[in-house]
mmCIF file of C-alpha atoms in Angstrom:
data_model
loop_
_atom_site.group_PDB
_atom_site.id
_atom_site.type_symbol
_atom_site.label_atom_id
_atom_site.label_comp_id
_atom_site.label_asym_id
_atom_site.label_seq_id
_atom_site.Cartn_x
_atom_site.Cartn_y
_atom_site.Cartn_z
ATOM 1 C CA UNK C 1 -40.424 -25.162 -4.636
ATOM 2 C CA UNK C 2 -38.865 -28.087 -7.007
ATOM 3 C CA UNK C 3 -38.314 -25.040 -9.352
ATOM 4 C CA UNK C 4 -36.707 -22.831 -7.236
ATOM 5 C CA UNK C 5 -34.002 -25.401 -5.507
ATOM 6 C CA UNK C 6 -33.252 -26.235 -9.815
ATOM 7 C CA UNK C 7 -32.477 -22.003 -10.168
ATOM 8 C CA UNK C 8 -30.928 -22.277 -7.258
ATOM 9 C CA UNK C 9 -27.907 -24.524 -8.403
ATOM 10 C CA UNK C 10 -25.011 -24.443 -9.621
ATOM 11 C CA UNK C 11 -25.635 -23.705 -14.096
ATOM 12 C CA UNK C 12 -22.386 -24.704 -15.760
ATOM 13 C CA UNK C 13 -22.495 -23.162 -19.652
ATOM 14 C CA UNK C 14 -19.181 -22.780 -21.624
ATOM 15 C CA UNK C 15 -19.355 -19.369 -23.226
ATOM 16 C CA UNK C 16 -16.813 -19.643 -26.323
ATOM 17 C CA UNK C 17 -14.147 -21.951 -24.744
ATOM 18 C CA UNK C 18 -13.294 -19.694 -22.027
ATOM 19 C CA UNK C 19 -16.272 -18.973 -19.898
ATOM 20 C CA UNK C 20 -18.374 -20.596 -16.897
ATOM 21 C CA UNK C 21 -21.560 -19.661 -15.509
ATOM 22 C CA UNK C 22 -23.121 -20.213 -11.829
ATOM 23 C CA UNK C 23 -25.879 -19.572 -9.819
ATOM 24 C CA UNK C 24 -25.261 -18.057 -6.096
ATOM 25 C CA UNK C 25 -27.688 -18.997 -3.583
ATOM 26 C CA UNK C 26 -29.312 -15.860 -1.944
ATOM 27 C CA UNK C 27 -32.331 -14.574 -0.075
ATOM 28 C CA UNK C 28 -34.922 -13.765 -3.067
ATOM 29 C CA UNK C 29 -37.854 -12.319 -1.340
ATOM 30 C CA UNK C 30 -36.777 -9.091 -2.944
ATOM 31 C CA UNK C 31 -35.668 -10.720 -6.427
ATOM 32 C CA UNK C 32 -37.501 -12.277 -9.317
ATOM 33 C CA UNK C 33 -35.135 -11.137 -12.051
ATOM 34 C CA UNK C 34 -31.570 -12.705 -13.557
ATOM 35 C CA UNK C 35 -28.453 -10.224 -12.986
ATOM 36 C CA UNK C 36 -25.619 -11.823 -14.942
ATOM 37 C CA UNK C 37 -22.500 -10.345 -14.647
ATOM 38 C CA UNK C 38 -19.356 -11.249 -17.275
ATOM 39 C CA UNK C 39 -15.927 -10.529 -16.243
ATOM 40 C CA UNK C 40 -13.418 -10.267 -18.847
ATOM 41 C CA UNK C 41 -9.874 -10.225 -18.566
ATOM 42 C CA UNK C 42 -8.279 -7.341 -20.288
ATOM 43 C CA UNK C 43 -4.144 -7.785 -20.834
ATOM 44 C CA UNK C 44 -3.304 -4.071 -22.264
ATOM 45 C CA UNK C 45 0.353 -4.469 -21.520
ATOM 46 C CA UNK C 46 2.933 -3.534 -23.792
ATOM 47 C CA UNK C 47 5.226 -6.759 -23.770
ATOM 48 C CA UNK C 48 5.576 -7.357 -27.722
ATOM 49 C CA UNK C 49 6.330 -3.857 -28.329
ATOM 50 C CA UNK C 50 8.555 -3.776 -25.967
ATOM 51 C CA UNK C 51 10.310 -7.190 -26.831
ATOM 52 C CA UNK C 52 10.235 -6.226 -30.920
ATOM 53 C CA UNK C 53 11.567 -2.590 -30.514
ATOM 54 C CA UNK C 54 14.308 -3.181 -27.740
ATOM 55 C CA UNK C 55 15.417 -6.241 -28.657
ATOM 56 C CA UNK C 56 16.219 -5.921 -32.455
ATOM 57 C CA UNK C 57 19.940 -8.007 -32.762
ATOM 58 C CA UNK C 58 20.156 -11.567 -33.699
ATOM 59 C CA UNK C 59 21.261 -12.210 -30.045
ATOM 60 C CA UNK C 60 18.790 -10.141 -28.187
ATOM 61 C CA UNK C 61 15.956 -11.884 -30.413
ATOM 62 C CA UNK C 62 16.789 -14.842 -28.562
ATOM 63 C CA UNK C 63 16.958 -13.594 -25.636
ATOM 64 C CA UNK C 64 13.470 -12.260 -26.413
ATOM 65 C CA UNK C 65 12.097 -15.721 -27.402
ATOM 66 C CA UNK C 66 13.145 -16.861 -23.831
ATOM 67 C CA UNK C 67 12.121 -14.005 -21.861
ATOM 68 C CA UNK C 68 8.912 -14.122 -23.089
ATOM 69 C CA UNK C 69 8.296 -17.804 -21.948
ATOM 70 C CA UNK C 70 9.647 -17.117 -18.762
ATOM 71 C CA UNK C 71 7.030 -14.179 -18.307
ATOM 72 C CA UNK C 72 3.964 -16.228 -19.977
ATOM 73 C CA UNK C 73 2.395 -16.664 -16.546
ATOM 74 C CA UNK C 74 2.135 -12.928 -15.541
ATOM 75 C CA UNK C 75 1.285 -11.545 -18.858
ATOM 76 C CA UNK C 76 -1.473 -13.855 -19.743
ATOM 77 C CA UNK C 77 -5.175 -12.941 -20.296
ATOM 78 C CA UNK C 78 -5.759 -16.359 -18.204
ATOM 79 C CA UNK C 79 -7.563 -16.022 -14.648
ATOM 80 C CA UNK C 80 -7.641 -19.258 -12.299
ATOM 81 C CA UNK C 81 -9.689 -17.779 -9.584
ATOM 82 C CA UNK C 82 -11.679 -14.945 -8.901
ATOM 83 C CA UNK C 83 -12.731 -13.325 -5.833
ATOM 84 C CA UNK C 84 -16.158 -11.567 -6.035
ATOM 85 C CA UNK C 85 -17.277 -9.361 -3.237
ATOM 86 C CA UNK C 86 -20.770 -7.333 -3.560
ATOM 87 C CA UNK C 87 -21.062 -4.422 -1.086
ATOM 88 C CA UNK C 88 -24.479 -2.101 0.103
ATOM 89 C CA UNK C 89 -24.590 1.633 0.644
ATOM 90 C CA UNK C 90 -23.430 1.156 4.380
ATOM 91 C CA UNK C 91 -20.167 -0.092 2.675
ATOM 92 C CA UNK C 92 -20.265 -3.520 4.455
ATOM 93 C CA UNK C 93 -19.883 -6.620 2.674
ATOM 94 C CA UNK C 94 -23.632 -8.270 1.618
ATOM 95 C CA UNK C 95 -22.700 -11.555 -1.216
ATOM 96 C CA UNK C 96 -19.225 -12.841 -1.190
ATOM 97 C CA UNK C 97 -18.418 -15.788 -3.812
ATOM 98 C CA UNK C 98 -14.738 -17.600 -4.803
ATOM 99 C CA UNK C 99 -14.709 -19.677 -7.973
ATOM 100 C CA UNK C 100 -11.998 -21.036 -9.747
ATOM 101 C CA UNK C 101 -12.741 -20.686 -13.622
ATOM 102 C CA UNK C 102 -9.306 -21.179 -15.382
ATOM 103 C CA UNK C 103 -10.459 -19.148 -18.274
ATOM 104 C CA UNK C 104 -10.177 -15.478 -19.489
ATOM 105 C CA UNK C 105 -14.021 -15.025 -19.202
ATOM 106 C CA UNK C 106 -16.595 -15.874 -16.980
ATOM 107 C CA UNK C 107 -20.332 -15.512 -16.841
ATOM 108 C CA UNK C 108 -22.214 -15.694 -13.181
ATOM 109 C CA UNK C 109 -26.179 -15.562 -13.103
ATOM 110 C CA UNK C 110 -27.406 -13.524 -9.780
ATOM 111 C CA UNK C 111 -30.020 -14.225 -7.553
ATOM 112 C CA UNK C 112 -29.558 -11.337 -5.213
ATOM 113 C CA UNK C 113 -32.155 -8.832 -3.269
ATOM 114 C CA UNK C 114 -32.898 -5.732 -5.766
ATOM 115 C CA UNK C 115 -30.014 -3.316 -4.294
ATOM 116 C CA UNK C 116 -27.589 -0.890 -5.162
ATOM 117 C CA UNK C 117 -23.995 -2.625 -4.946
ATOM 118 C CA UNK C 118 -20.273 -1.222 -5.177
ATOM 119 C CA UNK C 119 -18.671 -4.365 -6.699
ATOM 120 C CA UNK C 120 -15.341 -5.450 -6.066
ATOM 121 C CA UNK C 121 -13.811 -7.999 -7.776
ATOM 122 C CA UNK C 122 -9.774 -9.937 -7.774
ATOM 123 C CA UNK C 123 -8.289 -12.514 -9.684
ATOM 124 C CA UNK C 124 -5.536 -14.781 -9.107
ATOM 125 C CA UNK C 125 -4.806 -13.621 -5.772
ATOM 126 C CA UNK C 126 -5.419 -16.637 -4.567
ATOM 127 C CA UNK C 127 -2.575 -18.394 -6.790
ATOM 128 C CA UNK C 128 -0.202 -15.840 -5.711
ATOM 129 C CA UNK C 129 1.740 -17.029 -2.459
ATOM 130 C CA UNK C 130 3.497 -14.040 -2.213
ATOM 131 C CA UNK C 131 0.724 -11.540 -1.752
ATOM 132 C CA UNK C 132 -2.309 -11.231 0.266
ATOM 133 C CA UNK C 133 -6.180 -10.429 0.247
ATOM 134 C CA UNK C 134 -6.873 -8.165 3.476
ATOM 135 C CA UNK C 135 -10.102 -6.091 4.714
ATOM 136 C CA UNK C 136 -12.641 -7.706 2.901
ATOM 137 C CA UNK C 137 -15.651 -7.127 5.598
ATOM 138 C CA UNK C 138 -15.679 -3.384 4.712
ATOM 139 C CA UNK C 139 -15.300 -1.916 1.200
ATOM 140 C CA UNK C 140 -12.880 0.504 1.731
ATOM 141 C CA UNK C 141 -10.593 -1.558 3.218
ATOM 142 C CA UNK C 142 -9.806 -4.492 0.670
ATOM 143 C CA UNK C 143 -6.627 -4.618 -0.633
ATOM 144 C CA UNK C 144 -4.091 -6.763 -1.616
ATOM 145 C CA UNK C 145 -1.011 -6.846 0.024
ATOM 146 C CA UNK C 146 2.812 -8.598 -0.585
ATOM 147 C CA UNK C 147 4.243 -10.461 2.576
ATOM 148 C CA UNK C 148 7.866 -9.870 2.617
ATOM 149 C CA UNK C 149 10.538 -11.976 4.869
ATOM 150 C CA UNK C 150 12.457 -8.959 6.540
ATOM 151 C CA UNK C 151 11.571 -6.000 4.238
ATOM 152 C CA UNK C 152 12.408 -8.243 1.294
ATOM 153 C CA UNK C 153 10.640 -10.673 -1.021
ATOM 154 C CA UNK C 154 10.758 -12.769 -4.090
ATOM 155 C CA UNK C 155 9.041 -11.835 -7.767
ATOM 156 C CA UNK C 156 5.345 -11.926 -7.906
ATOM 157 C CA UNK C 157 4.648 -15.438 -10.024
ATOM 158 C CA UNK C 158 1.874 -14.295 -11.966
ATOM 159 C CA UNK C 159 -0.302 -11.525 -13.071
ATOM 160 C CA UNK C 160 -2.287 -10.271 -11.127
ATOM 161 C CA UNK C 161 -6.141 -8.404 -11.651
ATOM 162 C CA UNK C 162 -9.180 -6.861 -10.017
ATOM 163 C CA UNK C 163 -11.900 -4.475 -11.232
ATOM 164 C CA UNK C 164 -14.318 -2.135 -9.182
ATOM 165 C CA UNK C 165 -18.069 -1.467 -11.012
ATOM 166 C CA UNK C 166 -21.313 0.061 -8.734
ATOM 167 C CA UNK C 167 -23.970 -2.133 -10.086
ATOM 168 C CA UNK C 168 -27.358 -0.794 -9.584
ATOM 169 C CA UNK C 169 -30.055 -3.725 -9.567
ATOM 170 C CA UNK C 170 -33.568 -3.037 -11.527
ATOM 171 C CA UNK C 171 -36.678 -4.574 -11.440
ATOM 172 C CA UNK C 172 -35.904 -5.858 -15.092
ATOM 173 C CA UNK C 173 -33.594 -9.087 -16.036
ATOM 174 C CA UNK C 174 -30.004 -7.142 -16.584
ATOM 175 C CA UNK C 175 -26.544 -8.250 -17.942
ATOM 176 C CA UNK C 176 -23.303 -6.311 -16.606
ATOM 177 C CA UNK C 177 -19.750 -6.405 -18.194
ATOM 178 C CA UNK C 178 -16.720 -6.362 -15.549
ATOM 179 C CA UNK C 179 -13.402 -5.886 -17.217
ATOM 180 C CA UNK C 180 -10.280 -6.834 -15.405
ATOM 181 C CA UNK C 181 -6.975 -4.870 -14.995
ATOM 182 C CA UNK C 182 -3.525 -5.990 -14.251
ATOM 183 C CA UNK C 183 -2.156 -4.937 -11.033
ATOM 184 C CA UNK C 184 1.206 -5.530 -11.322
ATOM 185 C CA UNK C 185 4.109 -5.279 -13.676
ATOM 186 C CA UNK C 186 7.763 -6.637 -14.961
ATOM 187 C CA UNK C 187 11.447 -5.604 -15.196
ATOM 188 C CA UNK C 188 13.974 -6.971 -17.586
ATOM 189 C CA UNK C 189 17.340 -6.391 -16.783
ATOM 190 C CA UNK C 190 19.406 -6.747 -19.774
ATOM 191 C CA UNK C 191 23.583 -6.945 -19.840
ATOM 192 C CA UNK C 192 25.963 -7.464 -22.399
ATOM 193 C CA UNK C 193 29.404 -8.557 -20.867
ATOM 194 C CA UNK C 194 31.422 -7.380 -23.512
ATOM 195 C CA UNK C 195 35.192 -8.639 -22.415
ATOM 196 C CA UNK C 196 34.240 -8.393 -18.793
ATOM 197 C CA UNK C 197 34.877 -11.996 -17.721
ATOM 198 C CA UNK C 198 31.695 -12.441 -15.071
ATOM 199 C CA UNK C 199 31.142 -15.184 -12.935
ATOM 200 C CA UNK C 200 27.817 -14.559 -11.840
ATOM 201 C CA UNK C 201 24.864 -11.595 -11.722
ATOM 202 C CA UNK C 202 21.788 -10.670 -9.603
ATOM 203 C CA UNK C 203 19.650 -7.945 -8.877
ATOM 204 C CA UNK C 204 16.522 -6.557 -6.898
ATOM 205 C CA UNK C 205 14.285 -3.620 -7.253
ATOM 206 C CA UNK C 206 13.148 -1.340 -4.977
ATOM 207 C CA UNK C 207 11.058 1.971 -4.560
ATOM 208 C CA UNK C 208 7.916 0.306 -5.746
ATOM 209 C CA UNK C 209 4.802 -0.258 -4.116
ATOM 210 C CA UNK C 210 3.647 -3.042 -1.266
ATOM 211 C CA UNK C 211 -0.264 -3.228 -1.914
ATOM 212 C CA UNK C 212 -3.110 -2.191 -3.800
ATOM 213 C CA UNK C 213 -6.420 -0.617 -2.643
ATOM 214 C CA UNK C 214 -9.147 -1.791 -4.699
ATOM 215 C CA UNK C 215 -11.841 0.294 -4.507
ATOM 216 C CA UNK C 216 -9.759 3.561 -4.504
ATOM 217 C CA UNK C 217 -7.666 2.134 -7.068
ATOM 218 C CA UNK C 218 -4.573 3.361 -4.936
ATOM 219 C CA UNK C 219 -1.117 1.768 -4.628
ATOM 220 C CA UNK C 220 0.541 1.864 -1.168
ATOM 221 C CA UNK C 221 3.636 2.742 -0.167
ATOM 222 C CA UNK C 222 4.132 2.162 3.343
ATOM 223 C CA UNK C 223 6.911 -1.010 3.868
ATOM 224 C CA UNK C 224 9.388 0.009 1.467
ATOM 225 C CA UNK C 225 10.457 -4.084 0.265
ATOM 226 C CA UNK C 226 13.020 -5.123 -1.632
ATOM 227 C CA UNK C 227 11.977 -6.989 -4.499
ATOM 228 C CA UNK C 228 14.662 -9.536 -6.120
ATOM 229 C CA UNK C 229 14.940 -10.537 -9.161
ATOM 230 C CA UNK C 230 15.019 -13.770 -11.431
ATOM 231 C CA UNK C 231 18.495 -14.675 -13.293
ATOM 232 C CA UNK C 232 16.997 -16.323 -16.685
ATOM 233 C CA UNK C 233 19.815 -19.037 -16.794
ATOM 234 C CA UNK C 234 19.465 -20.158 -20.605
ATOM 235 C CA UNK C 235 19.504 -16.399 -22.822
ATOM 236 C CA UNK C 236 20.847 -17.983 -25.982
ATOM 237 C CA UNK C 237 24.000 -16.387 -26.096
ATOM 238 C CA UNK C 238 27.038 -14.142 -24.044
ATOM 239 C CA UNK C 239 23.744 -12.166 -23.032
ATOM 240 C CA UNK C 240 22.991 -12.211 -19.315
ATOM 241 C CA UNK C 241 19.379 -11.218 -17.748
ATOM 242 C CA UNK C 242 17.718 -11.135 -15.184
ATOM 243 C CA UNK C 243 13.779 -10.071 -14.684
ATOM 244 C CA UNK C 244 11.169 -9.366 -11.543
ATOM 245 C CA UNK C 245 7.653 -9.131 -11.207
ATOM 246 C CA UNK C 246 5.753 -6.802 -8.480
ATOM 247 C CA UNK C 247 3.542 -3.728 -8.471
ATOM 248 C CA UNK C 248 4.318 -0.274 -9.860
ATOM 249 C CA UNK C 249 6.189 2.379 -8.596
ATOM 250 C CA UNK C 250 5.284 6.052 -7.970
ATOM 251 C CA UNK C 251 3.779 8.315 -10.504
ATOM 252 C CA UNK C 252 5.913 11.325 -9.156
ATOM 253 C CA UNK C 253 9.456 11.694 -9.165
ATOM 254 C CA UNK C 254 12.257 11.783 -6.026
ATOM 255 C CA UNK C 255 12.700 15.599 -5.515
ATOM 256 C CA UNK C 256 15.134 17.402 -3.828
ATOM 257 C CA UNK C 257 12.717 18.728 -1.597
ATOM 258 C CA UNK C 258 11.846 15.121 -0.287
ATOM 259 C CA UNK C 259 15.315 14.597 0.808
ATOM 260 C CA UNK C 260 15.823 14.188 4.909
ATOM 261 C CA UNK C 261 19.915 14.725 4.158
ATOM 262 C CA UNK C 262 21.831 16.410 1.403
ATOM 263 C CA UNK C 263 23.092 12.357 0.986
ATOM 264 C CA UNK C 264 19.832 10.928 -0.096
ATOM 265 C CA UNK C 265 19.601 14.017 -2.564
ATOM 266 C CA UNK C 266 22.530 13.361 -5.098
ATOM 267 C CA UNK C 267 22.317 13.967 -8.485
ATOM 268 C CA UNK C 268 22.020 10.525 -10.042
ATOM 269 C CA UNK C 269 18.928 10.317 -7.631
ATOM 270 C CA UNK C 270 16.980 13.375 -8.471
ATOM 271 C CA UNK C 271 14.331 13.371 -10.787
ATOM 272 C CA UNK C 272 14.101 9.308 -10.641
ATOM 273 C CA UNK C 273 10.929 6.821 -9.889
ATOM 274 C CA UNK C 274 12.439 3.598 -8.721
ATOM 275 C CA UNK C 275 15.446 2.042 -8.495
ATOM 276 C CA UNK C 276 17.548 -1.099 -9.376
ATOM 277 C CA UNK C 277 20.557 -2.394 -8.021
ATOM 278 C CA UNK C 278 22.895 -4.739 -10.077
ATOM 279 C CA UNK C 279 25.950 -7.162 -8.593
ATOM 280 C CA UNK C 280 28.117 -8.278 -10.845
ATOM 281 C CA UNK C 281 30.276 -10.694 -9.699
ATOM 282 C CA UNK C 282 34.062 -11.313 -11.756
ATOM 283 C CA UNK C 283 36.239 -13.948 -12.069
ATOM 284 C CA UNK C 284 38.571 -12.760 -10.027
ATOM 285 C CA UNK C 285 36.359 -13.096 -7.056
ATOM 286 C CA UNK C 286 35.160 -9.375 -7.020
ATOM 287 C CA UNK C 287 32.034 -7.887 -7.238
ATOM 288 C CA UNK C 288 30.931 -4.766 -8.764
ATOM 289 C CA UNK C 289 27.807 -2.792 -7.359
ATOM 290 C CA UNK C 290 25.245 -0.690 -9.492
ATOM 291 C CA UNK C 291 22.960 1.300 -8.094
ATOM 292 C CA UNK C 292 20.388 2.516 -11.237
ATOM 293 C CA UNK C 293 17.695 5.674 -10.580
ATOM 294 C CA UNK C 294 15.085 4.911 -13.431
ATOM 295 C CA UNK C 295 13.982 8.585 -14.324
ATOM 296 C CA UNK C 296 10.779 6.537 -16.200
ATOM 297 C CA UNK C 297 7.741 5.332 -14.273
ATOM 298 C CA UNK C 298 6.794 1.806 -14.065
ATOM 299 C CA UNK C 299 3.375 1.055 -14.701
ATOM 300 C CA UNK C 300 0.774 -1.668 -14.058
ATOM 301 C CA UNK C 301 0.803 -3.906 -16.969
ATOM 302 C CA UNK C 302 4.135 -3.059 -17.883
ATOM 303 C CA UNK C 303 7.196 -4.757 -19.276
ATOM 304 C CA UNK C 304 10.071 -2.694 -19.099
ATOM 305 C CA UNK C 305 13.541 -3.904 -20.785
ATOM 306 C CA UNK C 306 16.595 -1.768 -19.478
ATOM 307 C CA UNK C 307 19.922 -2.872 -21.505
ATOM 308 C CA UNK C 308 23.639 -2.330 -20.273
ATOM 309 C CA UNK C 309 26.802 -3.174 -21.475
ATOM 310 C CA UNK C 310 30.014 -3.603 -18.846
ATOM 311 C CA UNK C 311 33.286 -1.542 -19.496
ATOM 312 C CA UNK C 312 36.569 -3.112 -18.349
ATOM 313 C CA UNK C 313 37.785 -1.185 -15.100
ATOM 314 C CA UNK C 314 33.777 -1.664 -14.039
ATOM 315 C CA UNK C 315 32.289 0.865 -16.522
ATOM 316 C CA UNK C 316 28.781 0.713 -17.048
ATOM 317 C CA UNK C 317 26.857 2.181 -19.884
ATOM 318 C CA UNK C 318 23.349 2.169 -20.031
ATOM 319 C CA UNK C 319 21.218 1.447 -23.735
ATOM 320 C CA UNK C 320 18.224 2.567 -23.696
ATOM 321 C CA UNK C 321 16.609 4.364 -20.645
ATOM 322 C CA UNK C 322 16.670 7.082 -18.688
ATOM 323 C CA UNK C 323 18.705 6.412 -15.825
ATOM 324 C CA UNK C 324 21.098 7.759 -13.093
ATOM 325 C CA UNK C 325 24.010 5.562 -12.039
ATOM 326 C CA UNK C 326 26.246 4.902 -9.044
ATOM 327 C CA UNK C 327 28.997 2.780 -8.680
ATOM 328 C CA UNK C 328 30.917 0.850 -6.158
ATOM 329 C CA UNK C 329 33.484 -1.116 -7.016
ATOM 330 C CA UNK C 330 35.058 -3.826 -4.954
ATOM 331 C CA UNK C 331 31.076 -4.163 -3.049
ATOM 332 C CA UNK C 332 30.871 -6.526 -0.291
ATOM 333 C CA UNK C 333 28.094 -7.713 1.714
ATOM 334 C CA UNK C 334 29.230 -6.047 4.423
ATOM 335 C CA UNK C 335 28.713 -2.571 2.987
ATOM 336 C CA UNK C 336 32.225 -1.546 2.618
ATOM 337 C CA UNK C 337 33.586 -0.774 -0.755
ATOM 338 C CA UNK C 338 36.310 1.139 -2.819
ATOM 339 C CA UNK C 339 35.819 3.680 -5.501
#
């Protein structure tokens, strides 16, 4: 018995420098073997290749530099908590365990009954304020889900990941390998002033979705929020930027055919994914509205840069993306505008 309460705790063993291991306390009539499981954080995003091939002038390479501190947190290989969640063929949850590892790997020994599992596992949800765990009891109902104050809501703060495996227990010592995906992604507005004398800029993103099913591996659409964006204060230059975080929009385009009025079907809309709206603000007091249709997908793991340069008279001409554009000029809170 001596033995078994010494398995039975909690094994600390660094793994490289990045990885933990721990015991979880469980019933083990039906278990004499060790089930370790690794989970690995996997970071396939595209932020250097996006960063190097957009941003190629002196200027914008500063711009870059800065940008890509300001995004370290989300687009880091670097987990500081992970959720596990084991569930049996009647889909309910069995073994559920939270650790906080502050590492990019980690390595848990299992002392579980000899079963058949769909494994569910989340990471850094827990360090995210701004979104959710939900359903956990039942495996087809955990998700993650934002919490937005009246349909709107700030940019996620860091990256975030989960990873679905069935894990079939043998009557045999076994190891498993979990890899971890990013769930969300990242916008970087880009604007180059020109001679447009501008007092101030913001944005916000929209069309994208609210929550993530993680054993489906299905985004939701349901609460249509409004994401806004960050204003990076210091770009190095006459550059100004802004950049949000949340998760990805749809994979199919806005179609005609979706339209409930001949309004919501106009030609700078059609064809599109999601959408970003700009206000620049002048000196004079004035500010200009942009509304932008991004005819390109954004995708978990993502960094998207989307430049634009301002035309006296409230021009706008976009760099380097697909996009539709709508202006009003003269924009006011209010709604009320001349063209």
């Amino acid at each position: 018995m001596k033995q078994l309460n010494q398995a039975l705790s909690v094994l600390l063993l660094l793994v490289g420098e990045t990885s933990l291991t721990a015991c979880i306390d469980e019933n083990l009539e039906n278990c004499d073997h060790d089930y370790r499981i690794t989970y690995t954080v996997r970071l396939h995003a595209n932020v250097e290749t996006e960063l190097n091939t957009d941003m190629d002038t002196p200027v914008e390479e500063l711009l870059a530099g800065r940008l890509r501190m300001a995004l370290a947190d989300i687009f880091s290989d670097y987990a500081r908590d992970i959720d596990l969640g084991f569930y049996t063929s009647d889909a309910a949850l069995s073994h559920h365990e939270q650790h906080t590892i502050n590492a990019n790997q980690a390595s848990f020994t299992l002392f579980i009954p000899m079963r058949d599992y769909m494994h569910l596992a989340l990471a850094n949800v827990a360090n995210e304020p701004l979104v959710s765990k939900e359903g956990g009891e039942r495996v087809e109902e955990l998700s993650i889900r934002q919490q937005p104050t009246n349909g709107v809501i700030d940019s996620h703060r860091i990256g975030l990941f989960s990873a679905r495996r069935p894990i079939q227990l043998g009557d045999r010592d076994q190891t498993f390998h979990v890899p971890l995906y990013m769930q969300n992604c990242a916008v970087a507005l880009v604007v180059d002033p020109g001679t447009v004398a501008v007092q101030n800029i913001r944005s916000e993103m929209s069309e994208l979705a609210d929550g993530f099913h993680v054993r489906d591996s299905l985004y939701t659409f349901t609460t249509h929020p409004i994401v806004r964006m960050t204003r990076l204060e210091d770009t190095g230059s006459s550059l100004l930027c802004t950049y949000g975080v949340g998760f990805p929009s749809r994979d199919v385009p806005f179609l005609v055919e979706a339209a409930q009025t001949r309004a919501q079907a106009s030609s700078e809309r059609v064809g599109s994914y999601w959408t970003l709206r700009l206000y620049v603000t002048l000196s004079s007091g004035n500010t200009d509205a942009y509304t932008l249709y991004v005819r390109e997908p954004l995708r978990a793991g993502e960094l998207k840069i989307i430049k634009l340069r301002l035309r006296p008279g409230g021009g706008i001409e976009v760099v380097n993306a697909e996009v539709g554009v709508s202006v009003q000029l003269n924009w006011n809170a209010g709604g009320h505008y001349e063209v």
